[in-house]
CSV table of C-alpha atoms and ligand atoms in Angstrom, one decimal:
chain,number,residue,atom,x,y,z
A,1,MET,CA,-0.9,9.5,18.7
A,2,THR,CA,-0.8,10.9,15.9
A,3,PHE,CA,-0.6,9.4,12.0
A,4,SER,CA,2.0,7.6,10.7
A,5,VAL,CA,3.0,4.8,8.3
A,6,THR,CA,5.5,1.9,9.1
A,7,ILE,CA,6.7,-0.2,6.4
A,8,LEU,CA,6.1,-3.7,6.9
A,9,GLY,CA,8.0,-4.7,3.5
A,10,SER,CA,8.3,-2.8,0.3
A,11,SER,CA,9.7,-5.1,-2.3
A,12,GLY,CA,8.1,-4.7,-5.9
A,13,SER,CA,6.9,-8.0,-7.8
A,14,TYR,CA,9.2,-10.5,-5.3
A,15,ALA,CA,10.6,-10.3,-1.9
A,16,ALA,CA,14.0,-9.9,-1.1
A,17,PRO,CA,15.9,-11.7,1.1
A,18,ASN,CA,15.1,-9.3,4.3
A,19,ASN,CA,12.2,-7.6,2.5
A,20,PRO,CA,8.8,-8.7,2.2
A,21,CYS,CA,6.3,-7.6,-0.5
A,22,THR,CA,4.0,-4.2,0.0
A,23,GLY,CA,2.3,-4.1,3.5
A,24,TYR,CA,2.1,-0.1,5.5
A,25,LEU,CA,0.0,-0.4,8.8
A,26,LEU,CA,-1.7,3.0,9.1
A,27,ARG,CA,-2.0,4.1,12.5
A,28,SER,CA,-4.2,7.1,13.9
A,29,PRO,CA,-5.4,7.9,17.2
A,30,GLY,CA,-8.6,6.2,15.9
A,31,ALA,CA,-7.9,3.1,13.6
A,32,THR,CA,-5.5,0.8,12.8
A,33,VAL,CA,-5.1,-0.3,9.1
A,34,LEU,CA,-2.9,-2.7,6.9
A,35,LEU,CA,-2.7,-1.5,3.5
A,36,ASP,CA,-2.1,-4.2,1.4
A,37,CYS,CA,-0.7,-7.6,2.6
A,38,GLY,CA,1.9,-9.1,0.5
A,39,PRO,CA,3.1,-12.0,1.0
A,40,GLY,CA,5.9,-12.2,4.1
A,41,THR,CA,3.7,-9.2,5.9
A,42,VAL,CA,2.3,-11.0,8.9
A,43,GLY,CA,5.9,-11.9,10.3
A,44,PRO,CA,6.5,-7.8,11.3
A,45,LEU,CA,2.9,-7.1,11.5
A,46,GLN,CA,3.4,-8.7,14.9
A,47,THR,CA,6.4,-6.7,15.6
A,48,GLU,CA,4.2,-3.5,15.6
A,49,ILE,CA,0.9,-4.5,16.9
A,50,ASP,CA,-1.4,-7.0,18.5
A,51,LEU,CA,-2.8,-8.6,15.4
A,52,LEU,CA,-6.3,-8.8,17.5
A,53,ASP,CA,-6.0,-4.4,17.1
A,54,LEU,CA,-5.9,-4.9,13.5
A,55,ASP,CA,-9.2,-2.7,12.5
A,56,ALA,CA,-9.6,-3.6,8.9
A,57,ILE,CA,-7.4,-4.1,6.0
A,58,VAL,CA,-7.7,-2.4,2.3
A,59,LEU,CA,-6.0,-4.0,-0.8
A,60,THR,CA,-5.1,-1.7,-3.4
A,61,HIS,CA,-5.6,-4.6,-6.1
A,62,CYS,CA,-5.0,-8.0,-7.4
A,63,HIS,CA,-1.4,-8.6,-8.0
A,64,PRO,CA,0.0,-11.4,-5.8
A,65,ASP,CA,2.5,-9.5,-4.8
A,66,HIS,CA,-0.2,-7.1,-2.7
A,67,TRP,CA,-2.5,-9.4,-1.4
A,68,MET,CA,-1.7,-13.1,-1.2
A,69,GLU,CA,-0.7,-13.0,2.8
A,70,LEU,CA,-4.3,-12.6,3.2
A,71,PRO,CA,-5.2,-16.6,3.1
A,72,VAL,CA,-2.1,-16.8,5.7
A,73,LEU,CA,-3.9,-13.4,7.7
A,74,ARG,CA,-6.8,-16.3,7.8
A,75,ASN,CA,-5.0,-19.2,9.4
A,76,VAL,CA,-4.5,-16.8,12.4
A,77,PHE,CA,-7.7,-15.4,12.8
A,78,THR,CA,-9.4,-18.8,12.2
A,79,TYR,CA,-7.5,-21.3,14.2
A,80,PHE,CA,-5.4,-19.1,17.0
A,81,ALA,CA,-6.4,-15.4,17.3
A,82,VAL,CA,-9.7,-16.3,16.7
A,83,ARG,CA,-12.1,-13.6,15.3
A,84,THR,CA,-14.3,-12.7,12.8
A,85,GLU,CA,-15.8,-10.4,10.4
A,86,LEU,CA,-12.7,-8.4,9.9
A,87,PRO,CA,-13.2,-5.5,7.4
A,88,VAL,CA,-11.4,-6.0,4.2
A,89,PHE,CA,-11.9,-3.6,1.5
A,90,GLY,CA,-10.4,-4.6,-2.0
A,91,THR,CA,-11.4,-5.0,-5.7
A,92,ALA,CA,-13.4,-7.5,-7.3
A,93,GLU,CA,-10.7,-9.0,-9.1
A,94,THR,CA,-8.9,-9.8,-5.4
A,95,LYS,CA,-12.1,-11.1,-4.1
A,96,ALA,CA,-12.8,-13.3,-7.2
A,97,LEU,CA,-9.3,-14.8,-6.1
A,98,ASN,CA,-9.6,-14.8,-2.2
A,99,ASP,CA,-12.9,-16.4,-2.9
A,100,ALA,CA,-10.9,-19.1,-4.8
A,101,VAL,CA,-8.9,-20.0,-2.0
A,102,THR,CA,-11.1,-19.9,0.8
A,103,ILE,CA,-12.1,-23.1,2.6
A,104,SER,CA,-15.9,-23.0,2.3
A,105,GLY,CA,-17.6,-22.6,5.9
A,106,ARG,CA,-14.6,-20.4,6.9
A,107,ALA,CA,-15.5,-16.9,5.0
A,108,GLU,CA,-16.5,-15.4,8.4
A,109,THR,CA,-13.3,-14.7,9.0
A,110,PHE,CA,-13.2,-11.3,6.7
A,111,ASP,CA,-16.4,-9.5,6.2
A,112,TRP,CA,-15.5,-8.4,2.5
A,113,THR,CA,-16.5,-5.1,0.9
A,114,THR,CA,-15.7,-4.7,-2.8
A,115,ILE,CA,-14.6,-1.4,-3.6
A,116,ASP,CA,-13.8,1.1,-6.9
A,117,PRO,CA,-12.4,4.1,-7.8
A,118,LEU,CA,-15.8,5.8,-6.8
A,119,SER,CA,-15.2,4.3,-3.3
A,120,THR,CA,-14.9,6.1,0.3
A,121,LEU,CA,-14.5,5.0,3.6
A,122,GLU,CA,-14.5,6.0,6.9
A,123,ILE,CA,-12.1,3.4,8.9
A,124,GLY,CA,-12.5,5.1,12.7
A,125,ASP,CA,-10.8,8.3,12.4
A,126,GLN,CA,-9.1,7.7,8.8
A,127,SER,CA,-10.9,9.1,5.7
A,128,TRP,CA,-10.4,7.0,2.7
A,129,SER,CA,-10.9,7.9,-0.9
A,130,PHE,CA,-9.2,6.5,-4.5
A,131,THR,CA,-8.3,7.3,-8.0
A,132,LEU,CA,-7.7,4.6,-10.5
A,133,ALA,CA,-4.1,3.9,-11.3
A,134,ASP,CA,-2.0,3.6,-14.9
A,135,HIS,CA,-1.8,-0.4,-14.2
A,136,PRO,CA,-3.4,-3.5,-16.1
A,137,VAL,CA,-5.6,-4.6,-13.8
A,138,GLU,CA,-8.5,-2.5,-11.8
A,139,THR,CA,-5.5,-0.8,-8.9
A,140,LEU,CA,-6.5,1.2,-6.3
A,141,ALA,CA,-4.2,4.4,-5.4
A,142,PRO,CA,-5.6,5.7,-1.9
A,143,THR,CA,-5.6,8.8,-0.3
A,144,VAL,CA,-6.2,8.6,3.2
A,145,VAL,CA,-6.9,12.1,5.5
A,146,VAL,CA,-6.1,12.5,9.4
A,147,ASP,CA,-7.3,15.5,10.9
A,148,GLY,CA,-6.2,17.7,8.0
A,149,LYS,CA,-3.2,15.3,7.0
A,150,THR,CA,-2.9,13.8,4.1
A,151,PHE,CA,-1.1,10.4,2.9
A,152,VAL,CA,-1.3,9.3,-0.9
A,153,PHE,CA,0.1,6.0,-1.8
A,154,THR,CA,0.3,5.6,-5.6
A,155,SER,CA,0.4,1.9,-5.2
A,156,ASP,CA,1.5,0.1,-8.5
A,157,SER,CA,1.2,2.9,-11.1
A,158,GLY,CA,2.8,4.0,-14.4
A,159,PRO,CA,3.3,7.8,-15.6
A,160,GLY,CA,-0.2,7.8,-17.1
A,161,TRP,CA,-1.5,9.1,-13.3
A,162,ASP,CA,-1.0,11.5,-11.3
A,163,PHE,CA,-0.7,13.0,-7.5
A,164,THR,CA,-3.2,15.5,-8.8
A,165,GLU,CA,-5.6,13.3,-9.0
A,166,ALA,CA,-5.3,12.4,-5.9
A,167,ALA,CA,-5.4,15.1,-3.4
A,168,GLN,CA,-4.6,19.2,-3.6
A,169,GLU,CA,-2.2,19.1,-0.7
A,170,ILE,CA,-0.1,15.8,0.0
A,171,ASP,CA,2.1,15.8,3.3
A,172,LEU,CA,3.5,12.5,2.7
A,173,ALA,CA,3.6,10.2,-0.8
A,174,LEU,CA,4.7,6.5,-1.3
A,175,ALA,CA,5.4,6.2,-4.6
A,176,ASP,CA,6.0,3.1,-6.8
A,177,ALA,CA,9.6,3.9,-8.3
A,178,SER,CA,10.4,0.3,-9.7
A,179,HIS,CA,12.8,1.0,-11.8
A,180,LEU,CA,15.1,3.6,-13.4
A,181,SER,CA,14.8,6.2,-16.1
A,182,ALA,CA,16.9,3.8,-18.4
A,183,PHE,CA,14.0,1.6,-18.8
A,184,GLU,CA,11.2,4.4,-19.4
A,185,GLY,CA,8.7,4.2,-22.3
A,186,GLY,CA,9.0,0.7,-22.7
A,187,SER,CA,5.8,-1.4,-21.5
A,188,ILE,CA,6.6,-1.6,-17.6
A,189,PRO,CA,3.2,-0.6,-15.8
A,190,HIS,CA,5.2,1.3,-12.9
A,191,MET,CA,6.9,4.2,-13.1
A,192,SER,CA,10.7,5.1,-12.6
A,193,ALA,CA,12.3,6.8,-9.8
A,194,ARG,CA,12.5,9.9,-11.8
A,195,GLU,CA,8.7,10.1,-13.0
A,196,ALA,CA,7.4,9.5,-9.7
A,197,ALA,CA,9.5,12.6,-8.5
A,198,VAL,CA,8.7,14.7,-11.4
A,199,ARG,CA,4.9,14.3,-10.7
A,200,ALA,CA,5.5,14.5,-7.0
A,201,ARG,CA,7.2,17.8,-7.3
A,202,GLN,CA,4.7,19.1,-9.9
A,203,ALA,CA,2.2,18.2,-7.1
A,204,GLY,CA,3.7,20.0,-4.4
A,205,VAL,CA,4.2,17.1,-2.5
A,206,LYS,CA,5.8,17.7,1.0
A,207,ARG,CA,7.4,14.6,1.6
A,208,LEU,CA,8.2,11.6,-1.1
A,209,VAL,CA,8.9,8.1,-0.2
A,210,LEU,CA,9.8,5.5,-2.9
A,211,THR,CA,8.6,1.7,-2.5
A,212,HIS,CA,8.1,-1.0,-4.7
A,213,LEU,CA,11.9,-1.5,-6.0
A,214,VAL,CA,12.6,-4.5,-7.2
A,215,PRO,CA,14.8,-6.6,-5.2
A,216,GLY,CA,18.9,-6.0,-6.7
A,217,SER,CA,17.9,-2.7,-6.8
A,218,ASP,CA,20.2,0.1,-6.0
A,219,PRO,CA,18.3,2.4,-3.6
A,220,GLU,CA,20.8,4.7,-3.5
A,221,ALA,CA,20.8,5.3,-7.7
A,222,HIS,CA,16.6,5.4,-7.0
A,223,ARG,CA,17.4,8.3,-4.6
A,224,ALA,CA,19.6,10.0,-6.3
A,225,GLU,CA,17.7,10.1,-9.5
A,226,ALA,CA,14.4,11.1,-7.5
A,227,GLU,CA,16.0,13.7,-5.4
A,228,ALA,CA,17.8,15.4,-8.9
A,229,ALA,CA,14.2,15.6,-10.3
A,230,TYR,CA,12.2,16.4,-7.1
A,231,GLY,CA,14.6,18.9,-6.3
A,232,GLY,CA,14.7,18.3,-2.6
A,233,PRO,CA,15.6,15.5,-0.3
A,234,VAL,CA,13.8,12.1,-1.3
A,235,GLU,CA,13.9,8.6,0.9
A,236,VAL,CA,13.3,5.3,-0.2
A,237,ALA,CA,10.9,2.8,2.1
A,238,LEU,CA,12.3,0.1,4.2
A,239,PRO,CA,11.1,-2.4,6.1
A,240,GLY,CA,10.8,-1.3,9.9
A,241,CYS,CA,10.2,2.4,9.0
A,242,THR,CA,7.5,4.7,10.5
A,243,PHE,CA,7.0,7.9,8.6
A,244,THR,CA,4.6,10.2,10.7
A,245,ILE,CA,2.6,12.8,9.1
B,301,ZN,ZN1,3.5,-4.7,-7.2
B,302,ZN,ZN1,0.7,-4.7,-9.7
């Protein structure tokens, strides 16, 4: 088995009719990790794995489109496919919100560890580190290395973040490209497809995948704008796609 990233959902801010919010499955020979747990992701997660095979969950920030399927996953592990103390890693803000919707006495389903930009994690053979994204809440952009291969997810980020902060050599980048360049320069805390692509090109990213497109967006318009800035092929994250690194 190689290191791969499977798209469970890639819609930004809210789910599209056939595309849940953010959720990615990172599989390597030594670990199976859910990166973000946005609304609607537990369904497609079951088409990829037996839920009991999940080793950990990493949540990048507290915005609801990135974690609010977690209480639903708790239902699964509390009442049906019972398991306890599944490791969950997330920010302090996300923990506070999760605690507010956790029924007392059932907290043992997850073993929560609060993380910040200085945290490093070893999950099986996956080495995780983080940089602080450009977003209104504490948002962690993960860098994951397996056997010398590097994956970076921008999480949600405006243009004040750069790939060069994350790693020197990036084999696959999944980049927030919520909007098109026509909306640059305003108060939107996300990158345009062009902004993500310029940063990827400058950092020498080997393969660029756009994500977090808002429902109703034209994926081809995002791809075309990004390819012009990147100077090569760019892909758009669609549910069910697997990218092997
Ligand atoms: Zn988001
Ligand atoms: Zn966000």
